[in-house]
XYZ file of C-alpha atoms in Angstrom:
758
model
C 5.903 -60.973 -26.623
C 4.688 -62.029 -22.896
C 4.347 -65.044 -20.782
C 0.927 -65.741 -19.285
C 0.822 -66.924 -15.477
C 4.412 -68.109 -16.700
C 2.865 -71.087 -17.835
C 1.788 -70.523 -21.902
C 2.498 -67.495 -24.444
C 0.354 -64.914 -24.949
C -0.241 -63.470 -27.968
C -2.990 -61.955 -30.352
C -1.620 -64.713 -33.159
C -1.746 -67.459 -30.409
C -4.031 -69.297 -29.204
C -4.483 -68.584 -25.276
C -2.820 -72.252 -23.224
C -1.548 -73.569 -26.352
C 2.041 -73.069 -26.644
C 4.357 -73.512 -23.253
C 6.224 -70.438 -22.284
C 10.304 -71.334 -22.157
C 12.642 -68.357 -21.259
C 14.888 -69.612 -23.986
C 12.809 -69.959 -26.749
C 11.585 -66.290 -26.350
C 14.644 -64.948 -25.862
C 15.939 -66.855 -29.190
C 12.256 -65.581 -31.231
C 13.221 -61.874 -30.191
C 17.096 -62.218 -31.261
C 15.696 -63.618 -34.319
C 13.097 -61.222 -35.117
C 15.688 -58.906 -35.877
C 18.284 -60.503 -38.425
C 18.180 -63.291 -40.563
C 18.895 -65.889 -37.938
C 20.605 -69.539 -37.667
C 18.976 -71.179 -34.410
C 20.870 -73.839 -33.240
C 19.257 -76.036 -30.524
C 19.331 -79.842 -29.433
C 16.461 -81.830 -31.218
C 13.691 -81.917 -28.763
C 13.878 -78.598 -27.236
C 11.335 -76.722 -29.639
C 12.849 -75.148 -32.336
C 9.451 -75.029 -34.075
C 7.940 -73.294 -31.473
C 10.755 -70.475 -32.378
C 9.864 -70.137 -35.887
C 6.208 -70.039 -34.856
C 6.379 -66.830 -32.671
C 9.214 -65.189 -34.851
C 6.230 -66.047 -37.436
C 3.174 -64.826 -35.540
C 4.950 -61.866 -34.638
C 5.456 -60.639 -38.286
C 1.920 -61.719 -39.367
C 0.955 -59.624 -37.107
C 2.940 -56.546 -37.522
C 2.448 -56.729 -41.109
C 0.944 -57.845 -44.460
C 1.652 -60.804 -45.547
C 2.111 -64.663 -45.866
C 4.636 -67.080 -43.619
C 6.363 -69.779 -45.654
C 7.651 -72.954 -43.836
C 10.181 -75.193 -45.750
C 10.684 -79.028 -44.359
C 12.360 -81.129 -46.476
C 9.971 -84.292 -45.915
C 6.606 -84.929 -46.197
C 5.921 -86.384 -42.721
C 7.681 -83.310 -41.592
C 5.861 -80.895 -43.641
C 2.156 -82.503 -41.888
C 3.586 -82.435 -38.510
C 4.579 -78.920 -38.782
C 0.979 -78.165 -40.472
C -0.906 -79.620 -37.449
C 1.130 -77.654 -35.126
C 0.413 -74.409 -36.582
C -2.658 -75.392 -36.764
C -3.258 -75.951 -33.096
C -1.390 -72.856 -31.923
C -1.934 -70.326 -34.875
C -4.977 -68.129 -34.184
C -5.802 -68.914 -37.698
C -8.841 -71.033 -39.419
C -7.851 -74.016 -40.382
C -7.865 -73.028 -44.232
C -5.019 -70.477 -43.622
C -2.501 -72.775 -42.782
C -2.022 -75.108 -46.081
C 0.445 -77.560 -46.960
C 2.158 -78.586 -50.027
C 3.346 -81.727 -51.616
C 3.952 -82.776 -54.725
C 0.325 -84.690 -54.960
C -1.101 -80.975 -55.085
C -1.785 -80.565 -58.264
C 0.046 -77.338 -59.445
C -3.007 -75.064 -60.913
C -4.172 -75.925 -57.175
C -1.365 -74.984 -55.435
C -1.014 -72.163 -57.230
C -4.876 -71.188 -56.104
C -3.882 -72.113 -52.442
C -0.884 -69.523 -52.308
C -3.194 -66.898 -53.387
C -5.572 -67.891 -50.234
C -3.266 -69.090 -47.256
C -1.364 -67.391 -44.715
C 0.740 -69.817 -43.965
C 2.527 -72.059 -46.073
C 3.905 -75.367 -45.347
C 5.828 -77.401 -48.152
C 8.471 -79.296 -48.860
C 11.500 -77.258 -51.245
C 11.450 -78.865 -54.259
C 7.788 -78.024 -54.649
C 8.336 -73.980 -53.979
C 11.430 -73.972 -56.585
C 9.174 -75.646 -59.015
C 6.506 -73.133 -58.332
C 9.001 -70.300 -58.627
C 10.366 -71.370 -61.557
C 7.474 -71.962 -63.161
C 5.732 -68.396 -62.195
C 3.333 -70.356 -60.150
C 4.003 -68.565 -57.219
C 5.662 -65.183 -55.671
C 7.491 -64.450 -52.523
C 6.555 -60.714 -53.181
C 4.792 -60.646 -49.910
C 5.878 -63.400 -47.773
C 7.349 -61.641 -44.333
C 8.704 -64.803 -42.907
C 10.415 -67.732 -44.218
C 11.469 -70.584 -42.170
C 14.237 -72.964 -43.271
C 13.852 -75.969 -41.250
C 16.849 -78.782 -40.829
C 18.401 -76.156 -42.496
C 21.888 -78.209 -42.550
C 20.942 -79.359 -45.775
C 21.342 -76.096 -47.796
C 24.563 -77.049 -49.444
C 25.428 -77.688 -53.032
C 22.064 -77.616 -55.651
C 19.495 -78.279 -52.698
C 16.361 -75.939 -53.308
C 16.855 -74.373 -49.930
C 19.601 -72.218 -51.466
C 17.322 -71.097 -54.931
C 14.817 -70.257 -52.507
C 16.922 -68.483 -50.484
C 18.413 -66.330 -53.316
C 14.818 -65.332 -54.551
C 13.409 -64.536 -51.630
C 15.646 -62.263 -50.596
C 15.521 -60.661 -54.739
C 11.731 -60.675 -54.286
C 10.115 -60.111 -51.192
C 9.316 -56.663 -50.337
C 10.061 -57.502 -46.487
C 12.297 -60.309 -45.582
C 12.955 -62.124 -42.739
C 14.595 -65.515 -42.695
C 15.150 -68.313 -39.897
C 17.153 -71.300 -40.205
C 16.961 -74.013 -37.625
C 18.984 -76.893 -37.028
C 19.896 -79.344 -34.407
C 23.700 -80.085 -35.682
C 24.410 -77.645 -38.610
C 27.500 -79.045 -39.623
C 31.190 -80.921 -38.741
C 33.192 -77.166 -38.303
C 32.883 -73.487 -38.688
C 33.521 -73.481 -42.447
C 30.386 -75.882 -42.833
C 28.159 -73.523 -40.729
C 29.471 -70.371 -42.805
C 28.396 -72.193 -46.187
C 24.915 -72.802 -44.508
C 24.379 -68.943 -43.497
C 25.707 -67.722 -46.453
C 23.392 -69.752 -48.790
C 20.369 -68.550 -46.974
C 21.722 -64.617 -46.324
C 21.805 -65.481 -42.795
C 23.659 -62.583 -40.638
C 23.428 -63.975 -37.021
C 24.069 -66.842 -35.146
C 22.110 -68.098 -32.026
C 23.401 -71.375 -30.463
C 22.412 -72.907 -27.330
C 23.522 -76.350 -26.035
C 22.394 -78.882 -23.221
C 24.823 -76.847 -20.819
C 23.501 -73.655 -20.790
C 21.717 -73.106 -17.598
C 18.367 -71.498 -19.049
C 17.853 -75.015 -20.999
C 19.080 -77.079 -18.690
C 15.861 -77.621 -16.738
C 13.947 -78.612 -20.140
C 16.250 -81.233 -21.251
C 16.402 -84.770 -20.696
C 19.521 -86.549 -20.343
C 20.565 -89.316 -22.805
C 22.371 -92.379 -21.761
C 24.511 -93.891 -24.785
C 25.464 -97.365 -24.636
C 27.177 -99.589 -26.768
C 26.868 -103.553 -27.133
C 28.883 -105.677 -29.113
C 27.961 -109.109 -30.998
C 29.979 -111.407 -33.536
C 29.288 -112.873 -36.395
C 28.688 -116.489 -36.803
C 31.386 -118.410 -38.336
C 29.302 -119.375 -41.585
C 28.608 -115.312 -41.958
C 32.550 -114.914 -41.682
C 33.064 -117.754 -44.251
C 30.549 -116.193 -46.842
C 32.210 -112.879 -45.703
C 35.508 -113.606 -46.603
C 34.308 -115.051 -50.123
C 33.357 -111.516 -50.803
C 36.367 -110.189 -49.889
C 38.371 -112.600 -51.640
C 36.457 -111.558 -54.659
C 37.304 -107.690 -53.925
C 41.000 -108.823 -53.258
C 40.641 -110.156 -56.917
C 39.683 -107.223 -58.530
C 41.684 -105.257 -56.962
C 44.717 -106.654 -58.215
C 43.434 -107.115 -61.638
C 42.826 -103.429 -61.425
C 46.581 -102.831 -59.921
C 47.827 -104.394 -63.214
C 46.432 -102.245 -65.443
C 48.367 -99.242 -63.726
C 45.994 -97.695 -60.604
C 47.189 -97.885 -57.230
C 44.992 -99.308 -54.840
C 44.580 -99.742 -51.027
C 46.198 -102.496 -49.435
C 43.232 -103.371 -47.005
C 40.855 -105.862 -47.663
C 37.930 -103.457 -47.456
C 37.282 -100.233 -49.062
C 35.731 -97.007 -48.341
C 33.930 -94.260 -49.756
C 36.656 -92.073 -50.207
C 39.032 -95.315 -51.276
C 36.876 -95.568 -53.285
C 36.590 -91.960 -54.489
C 40.311 -91.687 -54.981
C 40.688 -95.267 -57.355
C 38.223 -93.242 -59.439
C 39.426 -90.286 -59.931
C 42.686 -92.278 -60.896
C 40.622 -93.972 -63.333
C 39.341 -90.948 -64.835
C 43.154 -89.483 -65.040
C 43.597 -92.696 -67.106
C 40.825 -92.024 -69.643
C 41.029 -88.533 -70.526
C 45.270 -89.179 -71.156
C 43.845 -91.822 -73.901
C 44.813 -95.218 -71.960
C 42.128 -97.460 -73.092
C 42.504 -99.707 -69.911
C 41.044 -97.028 -67.957
C 37.651 -98.735 -69.438
C 37.893 -101.663 -67.803
C 39.355 -100.508 -64.700
C 35.748 -97.999 -64.715
C 34.045 -101.583 -65.403
C 35.885 -102.885 -62.175
C 35.134 -100.179 -60.088
C 31.659 -100.209 -61.049
C 31.604 -103.934 -59.666
C 34.393 -103.260 -56.398
C 30.793 -101.120 -55.177
C 28.679 -104.045 -55.855
C 30.985 -106.229 -54.104
C 31.401 -103.769 -51.367
C 28.094 -103.479 -51.013
C 27.646 -107.238 -50.337
C 30.165 -107.442 -47.998
C 27.713 -104.484 -45.628
C 24.985 -107.018 -45.732
C 26.407 -109.386 -44.624
C 28.341 -107.973 -41.779
C 25.643 -104.963 -40.353
C 22.399 -106.694 -41.638
C 21.865 -110.634 -42.284
C 22.383 -113.557 -44.794
C 19.354 -113.157 -45.440
C 19.489 -109.573 -46.513
C 22.275 -110.626 -48.469
C 20.665 -113.288 -49.970
C 17.830 -111.053 -51.286
C 20.335 -108.326 -52.712
C 22.190 -111.247 -54.926
C 19.095 -112.438 -56.191
C 18.540 -109.051 -57.638
C 21.509 -108.591 -58.791
C 21.375 -111.877 -60.491
C 18.072 -110.833 -62.190
C 19.445 -107.258 -63.278
C 22.418 -109.386 -65.023
C 19.579 -111.125 -67.407
C 18.109 -107.861 -68.803
C 19.227 -106.528 -72.245
C 20.856 -103.394 -70.708
C 22.998 -104.671 -68.078
C 26.624 -103.739 -67.734
C 29.499 -106.256 -67.647
C 30.354 -105.426 -64.293
C 26.736 -106.280 -63.126
C 27.241 -109.763 -65.212
C 30.874 -110.662 -64.140
C 29.915 -110.140 -60.505
C 26.993 -112.598 -60.245
C 28.754 -114.720 -62.887
C 31.736 -115.675 -60.743
C 32.500 -118.594 -58.797
C 33.141 -116.656 -55.453
C 29.904 -115.038 -55.943
C 27.979 -118.269 -56.937
C 29.758 -119.679 -53.776
C 28.775 -117.004 -51.556
C 24.993 -117.279 -52.898
C 25.109 -121.218 -52.842
C 25.627 -120.369 -48.786
C 23.587 -117.332 -47.775
C 20.927 -119.467 -49.205
C 21.537 -122.679 -47.470
C 22.114 -120.280 -44.238
C 18.989 -120.851 -41.525
C 19.793 -118.100 -38.882
C 19.438 -114.513 -37.982
C 22.392 -112.164 -37.811
C 23.306 -111.995 -33.991
C 22.095 -108.194 -33.945
C 18.153 -109.629 -34.511
C 18.503 -111.348 -31.266
C 19.868 -108.805 -29.201
C 17.825 -106.265 -30.561
C 14.578 -108.417 -29.265
C 16.580 -108.832 -25.908
C 17.458 -104.770 -25.025
C 13.415 -104.158 -26.052
C 11.869 -106.726 -23.658
C 14.450 -105.141 -21.087
C 13.292 -101.658 -21.759
C 9.593 -102.577 -22.161
C 9.232 -105.562 -19.666
C 11.602 -104.691 -17.033
C 12.146 -100.933 -17.038
C 8.931 -99.815 -17.566
C 9.229 -98.483 -20.958
C 6.432 -97.536 -23.697
C 7.953 -96.888 -26.735
C 11.511 -98.150 -28.407
C 12.225 -96.593 -32.307
C 14.925 -98.953 -34.068
C 16.698 -97.362 -36.895
C 18.223 -99.729 -39.618
C 20.438 -98.180 -43.060
C 18.420 -101.358 -44.893
C 14.883 -101.428 -46.279
C 15.424 -105.135 -46.405
C 16.638 -105.026 -42.810
C 13.492 -102.702 -41.718
C 10.851 -105.633 -43.665
C 12.748 -108.460 -41.974
C 13.186 -107.223 -38.572
C 9.469 -105.851 -38.389
C 8.643 -109.505 -39.247
C 10.901 -111.146 -36.404
C 9.524 -108.817 -33.543
C 6.205 -108.790 -34.375
C 4.965 -112.019 -32.576
C 6.358 -110.846 -29.333
C 6.080 -107.068 -29.809
C 3.329 -104.619 -30.920
C 5.987 -103.537 -34.230
C 5.196 -101.468 -37.285
C 7.903 -100.341 -39.746
C 8.346 -96.933 -41.256
C 9.853 -96.439 -44.179
C 9.887 -93.916 -47.222
C 7.582 -93.505 -50.153
C 9.409 -95.363 -52.771
C 8.276 -99.039 -53.639
C 11.695 -100.831 -54.803
C 13.347 -104.087 -55.073
C 10.074 -105.892 -54.051
C 9.919 -104.094 -50.867
C 6.527 -101.815 -50.905
C 6.748 -98.342 -50.110
C 4.299 -96.259 -47.548
C 2.100 -93.439 -48.778
C 1.917 -90.548 -47.031
C -1.543 -90.805 -45.706
C 0.264 -94.429 -44.210
C 3.269 -92.311 -43.061
C 0.850 -89.965 -40.808
C -1.477 -92.487 -39.584
C 1.446 -94.729 -38.252
C 3.058 -91.833 -36.606
C 0.073 -91.104 -35.046
C -0.508 -94.506 -33.849
C 2.885 -94.971 -32.203
C 2.159 -91.500 -30.111
C -1.360 -92.948 -29.157
C 0.157 -96.102 -27.829
C -1.766 -98.467 -30.272
C 1.938 -100.384 -31.005
C 5.197 -99.596 -28.881
C 8.105 -100.549 -31.423
C 8.740 -98.584 -34.278
C 11.277 -100.222 -36.898
C 12.202 -96.989 -39.116
C 14.685 -96.493 -41.906
C 16.472 -93.129 -42.178
C 13.221 -91.332 -43.205
C 12.377 -90.917 -39.221
C 15.512 -89.137 -38.667
C 14.712 -85.698 -38.955
C 12.314 -83.710 -36.903
C 9.519 -86.152 -36.459
C 6.963 -85.353 -33.611
C 7.587 -88.274 -31.527
C 7.630 -87.612 -27.857
C 8.568 -89.482 -24.726
C 10.636 -92.159 -26.655
C 12.205 -94.406 -23.884
C 15.045 -96.021 -25.831
C 16.692 -95.543 -29.357
C 18.064 -98.897 -31.060
C 20.910 -98.079 -33.819
C 21.007 -101.680 -35.560
C 24.121 -100.145 -37.083
C 26.231 -97.123 -36.280
C 26.151 -94.469 -38.688
C 29.337 -92.335 -39.979
C 28.197 -88.972 -40.146
C 27.766 -86.833 -36.819
C 24.253 -84.753 -37.728
C 22.622 -88.459 -38.703
C 24.001 -89.434 -35.148
C 22.475 -86.471 -33.165
C 19.202 -86.729 -35.420
C 18.543 -90.320 -34.466
C 19.679 -89.860 -30.888
C 17.126 -86.637 -30.536
C 14.333 -88.930 -31.040
C 14.753 -89.851 -26.920
C 15.460 -87.961 -23.533
C 12.716 -85.492 -24.591
C 12.046 -83.675 -21.382
C 12.693 -87.653 -19.758
C 15.485 -89.875 -19.144
C 16.416 -91.183 -22.345
C 18.766 -94.007 -23.520
C 20.461 -94.678 -27.126
C 21.981 -98.274 -27.829
C 24.006 -98.991 -30.773
C 24.865 -102.502 -31.810
C 27.947 -103.457 -33.443
C 28.990 -106.205 -34.899
C 33.007 -107.107 -34.263
C 35.445 -106.675 -36.839
C 32.910 -105.644 -39.364
C 32.483 -101.797 -41.010
C 30.285 -101.094 -37.753
C 33.703 -100.590 -35.821
C 34.714 -98.331 -38.317
C 31.718 -96.256 -38.602
C 31.515 -96.050 -34.713
C 34.481 -94.258 -34.495
C 34.338 -92.352 -37.518
C 30.625 -90.867 -36.096
C 31.853 -90.401 -32.318
C 35.144 -88.150 -34.046
C 33.083 -86.039 -36.202
C 30.269 -85.879 -33.109
C 33.198 -84.271 -31.162
C 34.674 -81.999 -33.440
C 31.179 -80.420 -34.047
C 30.847 -79.944 -30.609
C 34.243 -78.774 -30.488
C 33.219 -76.644 -33.396
C 30.327 -75.303 -31.313
C 31.813 -74.477 -28.507
C 34.504 -72.531 -30.404
C 31.774 -70.838 -32.452
C 30.153 -69.735 -29.137
C 33.410 -68.126 -28.113
C 33.779 -66.251 -30.953
C 30.443 -65.749 -32.136
C 30.349 -61.983 -32.694
C 34.242 -62.855 -35.091
C 31.725 -65.336 -36.975
C 29.144 -62.972 -37.477
C 31.002 -60.258 -39.287
C 31.907 -63.282 -41.906
C 28.165 -63.536 -42.605
C 26.314 -60.739 -45.109
C 23.881 -58.385 -43.946
C 20.078 -58.516 -43.785
C 18.176 -58.505 -46.317
C 21.050 -57.312 -48.362
C 19.821 -55.287 -51.872
C 18.891 -57.633 -54.426
C 21.696 -58.003 -57.341
C 19.849 -56.933 -60.499
C 20.300 -59.710 -63.097
C 22.105 -57.772 -66.083
C 19.422 -58.285 -68.567
C 19.902 -59.004 -72.184
C 18.508 -57.087 -74.912
C 18.834 -58.190 -78.751
C 21.427 -56.156 -80.268
C 19.173 -55.342 -82.909
C 16.892 -53.185 -80.415
C 17.757 -50.637 -77.617
C 13.969 -50.569 -75.834
C 13.644 -52.116 -72.424
C 13.154 -55.750 -72.786
C 10.151 -57.063 -73.129
C 8.685 -60.505 -71.751
C 9.672 -63.527 -73.398
C 8.887 -67.343 -72.830
C 10.999 -70.315 -72.856
C 10.069 -73.869 -72.424
C 12.466 -75.824 -70.464
C 12.314 -79.639 -69.963
C 12.079 -80.884 -66.896
C 15.283 -82.748 -66.636
C 17.287 -79.447 -66.566
C 15.006 -78.161 -63.437
C 18.411 -78.800 -61.211
C 20.434 -76.665 -63.394
C 21.852 -73.443 -62.671
C 20.776 -72.171 -65.741
C 16.953 -72.703 -65.395
C 17.128 -70.920 -61.769
C 19.006 -68.291 -63.286
C 16.560 -67.667 -65.862
C 13.486 -68.031 -63.847
C 14.744 -65.706 -61.643
C 14.902 -62.986 -64.141
C 11.159 -61.162 -64.303
C 11.411 -60.528 -68.091
C 11.111 -64.106 -68.293
C 8.428 -66.777 -68.487
C 9.597 -70.398 -68.117
C 7.539 -73.281 -68.571
C 8.293 -76.998 -67.836
C 7.451 -79.641 -69.848
C 8.856 -83.494 -70.277
C 10.228 -82.661 -73.848
C 10.608 -85.553 -75.997
C 13.351 -83.577 -78.364
C 15.529 -80.775 -77.049
C 16.671 -79.246 -73.321
C 15.182 -75.570 -74.358
C 12.337 -74.381 -77.132
C 13.116 -70.950 -77.708
C 10.366 -69.950 -80.537
C 8.729 -72.467 -83.082
C 11.843 -73.129 -84.993
C 14.505 -72.908 -82.556
C 15.256 -75.841 -80.107
C 18.910 -76.137 -78.202
C 20.314 -79.622 -77.246
C 22.995 -78.769 -74.587
C 25.806 -80.778 -74.087
C 28.940 -80.440 -71.649
C 32.332 -81.006 -73.217
C 32.788 -84.223 -71.346
C 29.231 -85.331 -72.799
C 29.892 -84.307 -76.532
C 33.490 -86.323 -76.237
C 32.138 -89.242 -74.615
C 29.909 -89.660 -78.082
C 33.226 -89.853 -80.061
C 34.722 -92.889 -77.640
C 31.290 -94.735 -77.419
C 30.323 -94.305 -73.889
C 27.351 -92.299 -75.264
C 26.114 -92.443 -79.125
C 22.881 -90.430 -78.023
C 23.874 -87.566 -79.504
C 23.703 -87.826 -83.371
C 19.854 -89.132 -82.631
C 18.795 -86.504 -80.297
C 20.136 -84.011 -82.841
C 18.196 -86.031 -85.989
C 15.041 -85.649 -83.997
C 15.849 -82.381 -83.424
C 16.412 -81.141 -86.847
C 13.025 -83.281 -87.724
C 10.872 -81.005 -85.559
C 12.661 -77.779 -86.083
C 14.124 -76.072 -88.746
C 16.799 -74.105 -86.480
C 18.310 -76.728 -84.258
C 21.004 -76.051 -81.910
C 24.097 -77.238 -80.551
C 25.504 -75.819 -77.436
C 28.944 -77.121 -76.188
C 29.549 -75.708 -72.422
C 32.239 -75.630 -70.638
C 36.068 -73.995 -70.383
C 38.789 -74.622 -72.860
C 39.403 -76.287 -75.998
C 37.724 -79.576 -77.312
C 41.172 -80.729 -78.974
C 42.989 -80.892 -75.598
C 40.444 -82.107 -72.889
C 40.966 -85.425 -73.996
C 43.402 -87.779 -76.204
C 41.245 -88.073 -79.166
C 42.406 -87.211 -82.481
C 40.975 -83.332 -83.676
C 40.085 -84.998 -86.576
C 37.385 -86.813 -85.098
C 36.138 -83.887 -83.638
C 35.937 -81.945 -86.520
C 34.331 -85.184 -88.179
C 31.601 -85.046 -85.520
C 31.126 -81.335 -85.563
C 30.660 -81.285 -89.545
C 28.188 -84.269 -89.053
C 25.956 -82.226 -86.965
C 26.213 -79.271 -89.294
C 26.233 -80.981 -92.692
C 24.009 -83.925 -92.203
C 21.563 -82.648 -89.897
C 21.504 -78.459 -90.233
C 22.399 -78.136 -86.448
C 24.266 -75.002 -85.776
C 26.974 -75.630 -82.968
C 27.686 -72.860 -80.382
C 29.844 -72.727 -77.712
C 29.539 -71.318 -74.177
C 31.903 -71.017 -70.889
C 29.812 -72.080 -68.191
C 25.975 -72.451 -66.809
C 26.069 -68.766 -66.561
C 26.879 -67.903 -70.381
C 24.026 -70.358 -71.685
C 21.574 -69.118 -69.823
C 22.545 -65.585 -71.389
C 22.969 -66.818 -74.636
C 19.410 -68.959 -74.457
C 17.662 -64.978 -73.268
C 19.817 -63.546 -76.042
C 18.300 -66.073 -78.865
C 14.918 -65.973 -77.386
C 14.854 -62.443 -77.121
C 15.903 -61.980 -80.905
C 13.198 -64.441 -82.071
C 10.371 -63.368 -80.108
C 10.665 -59.983 -79.748
C 13.084 -58.680 -82.771
C 11.224 -61.254 -85.136
C 8.029 -61.713 -83.890
C 7.977 -65.488 -83.612
C 5.692 -67.641 -81.572
C 6.894 -70.556 -79.233
C 5.652 -73.949 -80.336
C 6.303 -77.300 -78.010
C 6.483 -80.004 -81.274
C 8.165 -77.251 -83.568
C 7.492 -77.026 -86.774
C 10.303 -77.875 -90.071
C 9.564 -76.068 -93.374
C 10.643 -77.806 -96.909
C 11.259 -81.180 -95.410
C 12.134 -83.521 -98.356
C 10.572 -86.699 -98.937
C 13.136 -88.890 -98.232
C 13.349 -87.165 -94.460
C 9.410 -87.491 -94.472
C 9.832 -91.216 -94.930
C 12.250 -91.796 -92.797
C 10.599 -90.211 -89.827
C 7.632 -91.824 -90.257
C 9.402 -95.319 -90.433
C 11.821 -94.126 -87.649
C 8.874 -93.288 -85.394
C 7.403 -96.567 -85.514
C 8.333 -99.157 -82.731
C 10.780 -96.663 -81.806
C 13.504 -98.323 -84.349
C 15.916 -95.177 -84.872
C 16.874 -93.256 -87.642
C 19.517 -95.590 -88.994
C 17.226 -98.753 -88.946
C 14.978 -96.966 -90.704
C 17.017 -96.221 -93.310
C 17.753 -99.720 -93.751
C 14.671 -100.831 -93.771
C 13.741 -98.604 -96.543
C 16.513 -99.281 -99.104
C 15.177 -102.798 -98.366
C 12.152 -102.594 -98.979
C 11.853 -99.590 -101.117
C 8.601 -97.767 -99.623
C 6.677 -96.911 -96.740
C 3.717 -99.155 -97.914
C 6.048 -102.092 -98.211
C 7.463 -101.995 -94.835
C 3.787 -101.919 -93.109
C 2.695 -104.851 -95.641
C 5.775 -107.150 -94.966
C 5.352 -110.330 -92.445
C 7.785 -110.844 -89.243
C 9.995 -113.222 -91.599
C 10.714 -110.620 -94.061
C 11.324 -107.760 -91.569
C 14.156 -109.844 -90.066
C 16.263 -110.208 -93.423
C 17.379 -106.367 -92.916
C 19.770 -105.610 -90.262
C 19.390 -104.585 -87.155
C 15.690 -105.834 -86.839
C 15.658 -108.671 -84.736
C 12.371 -111.151 -83.472
C 11.051 -108.384 -80.856
C 11.443 -105.813 -83.323
C 9.525 -107.348 -85.736
C 7.165 -107.919 -83.685
C 6.731 -104.430 -82.508
C 6.438 -103.435 -86.138
C 3.493 -105.990 -87.501
C 1.640 -105.595 -83.903
C 1.846 -101.204 -84.372
C 1.042 -101.847 -88.270
C -1.557 -104.521 -88.124
C -3.600 -104.169 -84.378
C -6.859 -102.470 -84.414
C -7.107 -98.723 -83.374
C -9.162 -98.373 -80.297
C -8.620 -94.703 -78.899
């Protein structure tokens, strides 16, 4: 790659004059061409340009395509526009993938495109379903790669890319890869990155392009009315903790609870339940209520009294639903909550943060000559209220996620894109945003970023702060309410950020040592052990397994999809988790799920297996997990034996044990191969069951009506004698049967008496 007049990059696949030549970007791109590389660069200094330089070179030197993954849809749109502006390719060669594009259309676009920009979940789904292949992808970019932990889709895609691609090269991009060396190593291992390249604003080659960001902290005091409301909720929390302590749970002495405190309480409660202590379930309900109280306290302390009032109103409505928990009902009905709700409804003033925010924006736009301001807040309610509060004075718009919830309307992908474009064009000058705008959005020349409240993670703080100071002097102001959670979050964030900077400096000084711990670039793929049926010794043939969409994130699905001899089809299944043939379907439960059936926490298993046996002649239940069923919980062995006997005798289900998800995946493959290859059976999504008895058919017809379930169906048939008599009965007669109330009776009559309208 060469510089053109020391101004723009010259390359056959990069449009002349479109990409500024920055020496540090060229240097990082050159290094990223030789190995799978993690590139750490402060926000606003052009990480995307580095990815593009590598992509252009790889596409120019190799036949194939490029894949760029970004965690959010707005970020996908931004990268797509950047690539279309910079790359010397037609618009149709550069496509974006999101969930709005139908799967069949994505498959066609994939085959035709040269550059694909996508959210990771879409690519993971398409890989598992066999709609796309990574074989020809010559460069894969993982933007905001610090997300590559746990079950996040980046990890699975990377595994498939290393295994499937003919000539793979990966680049990870992040401004904030982690709080410690161990976190960074985890990311590198999950993405098969073998080299790290880190530049900071202090490096001489970066300094000329990095703006200076000043950070200020502004403190406010809660009003006496807000403190009174907050203290009512604190007293309620103390009351619940006292009850929890009385049943043997060790509780913290503080009048506030951190997330760490709640996790420790949950661990104690789980131990009591597993030990057979019946009070553990009451403690579990109290724990759920403590979470609700904590949320309420956070609203009044850091958002507004009005936000608390809206929250309590939602809790009141939720407590009146048929499926409301005891925790929800107890929380909203307690006199202390009722008093807090009464005071919050009467409260007329706003949180002092609102007026402070307005003053800060006025100073920036009116006195300092600023052009654009972003205000970040954690709460959708606050984003709505703050936008309404600021709009009479400033040109203000909100920016939130796509989900509509709790009466707050989300934004479509198109609306998000239009809002960012209008902000960049100067159509308005104040953007009030939730966390959706933290990562990667191209919002240049923002003069001021306001944190309506501190956030406790270094990564999010850095991402938010990176919205300003891009090539100019920027400013960040964090608003802190005294004697609230804000102060705790502020110090946590500062400590973690300093820790991350220290780790990055340490990383820089020992970069060679770190790289020796990383896997080599492009390791040879580890072939999955392929199971062959015990009755055959020939090479495995293709088989098909239908998997319920809800199993998508399990490693079982990913392992099966990684096997080139297995075709995966994802469906929303009405019965079962896995379908292996026209007669075999599988319900999978962990040991804990199975035992929950016996202690009353979840009674759905028997209904699920009942439905399974009505649709498939060979229903299977897989119980997954290490150890004995009899020692996991303090449950009498005969109760466990009785449940297993019921599954086998009452429902004709075979029960199999597996040690973990890997063992389950291999068991599923073995059974599917035996069914489809050895016995030549087909696979059917709805299944079939031969020789169903007359009574079973009658129960099936009645139980499917109005979703009343098998037990109520048996009671109805016993009472009326025939299906016809049930259909003919009026609502009063139906209600004479135990388990049939007014609503169920109305549903049955509506189904049996309404005219058919196809």
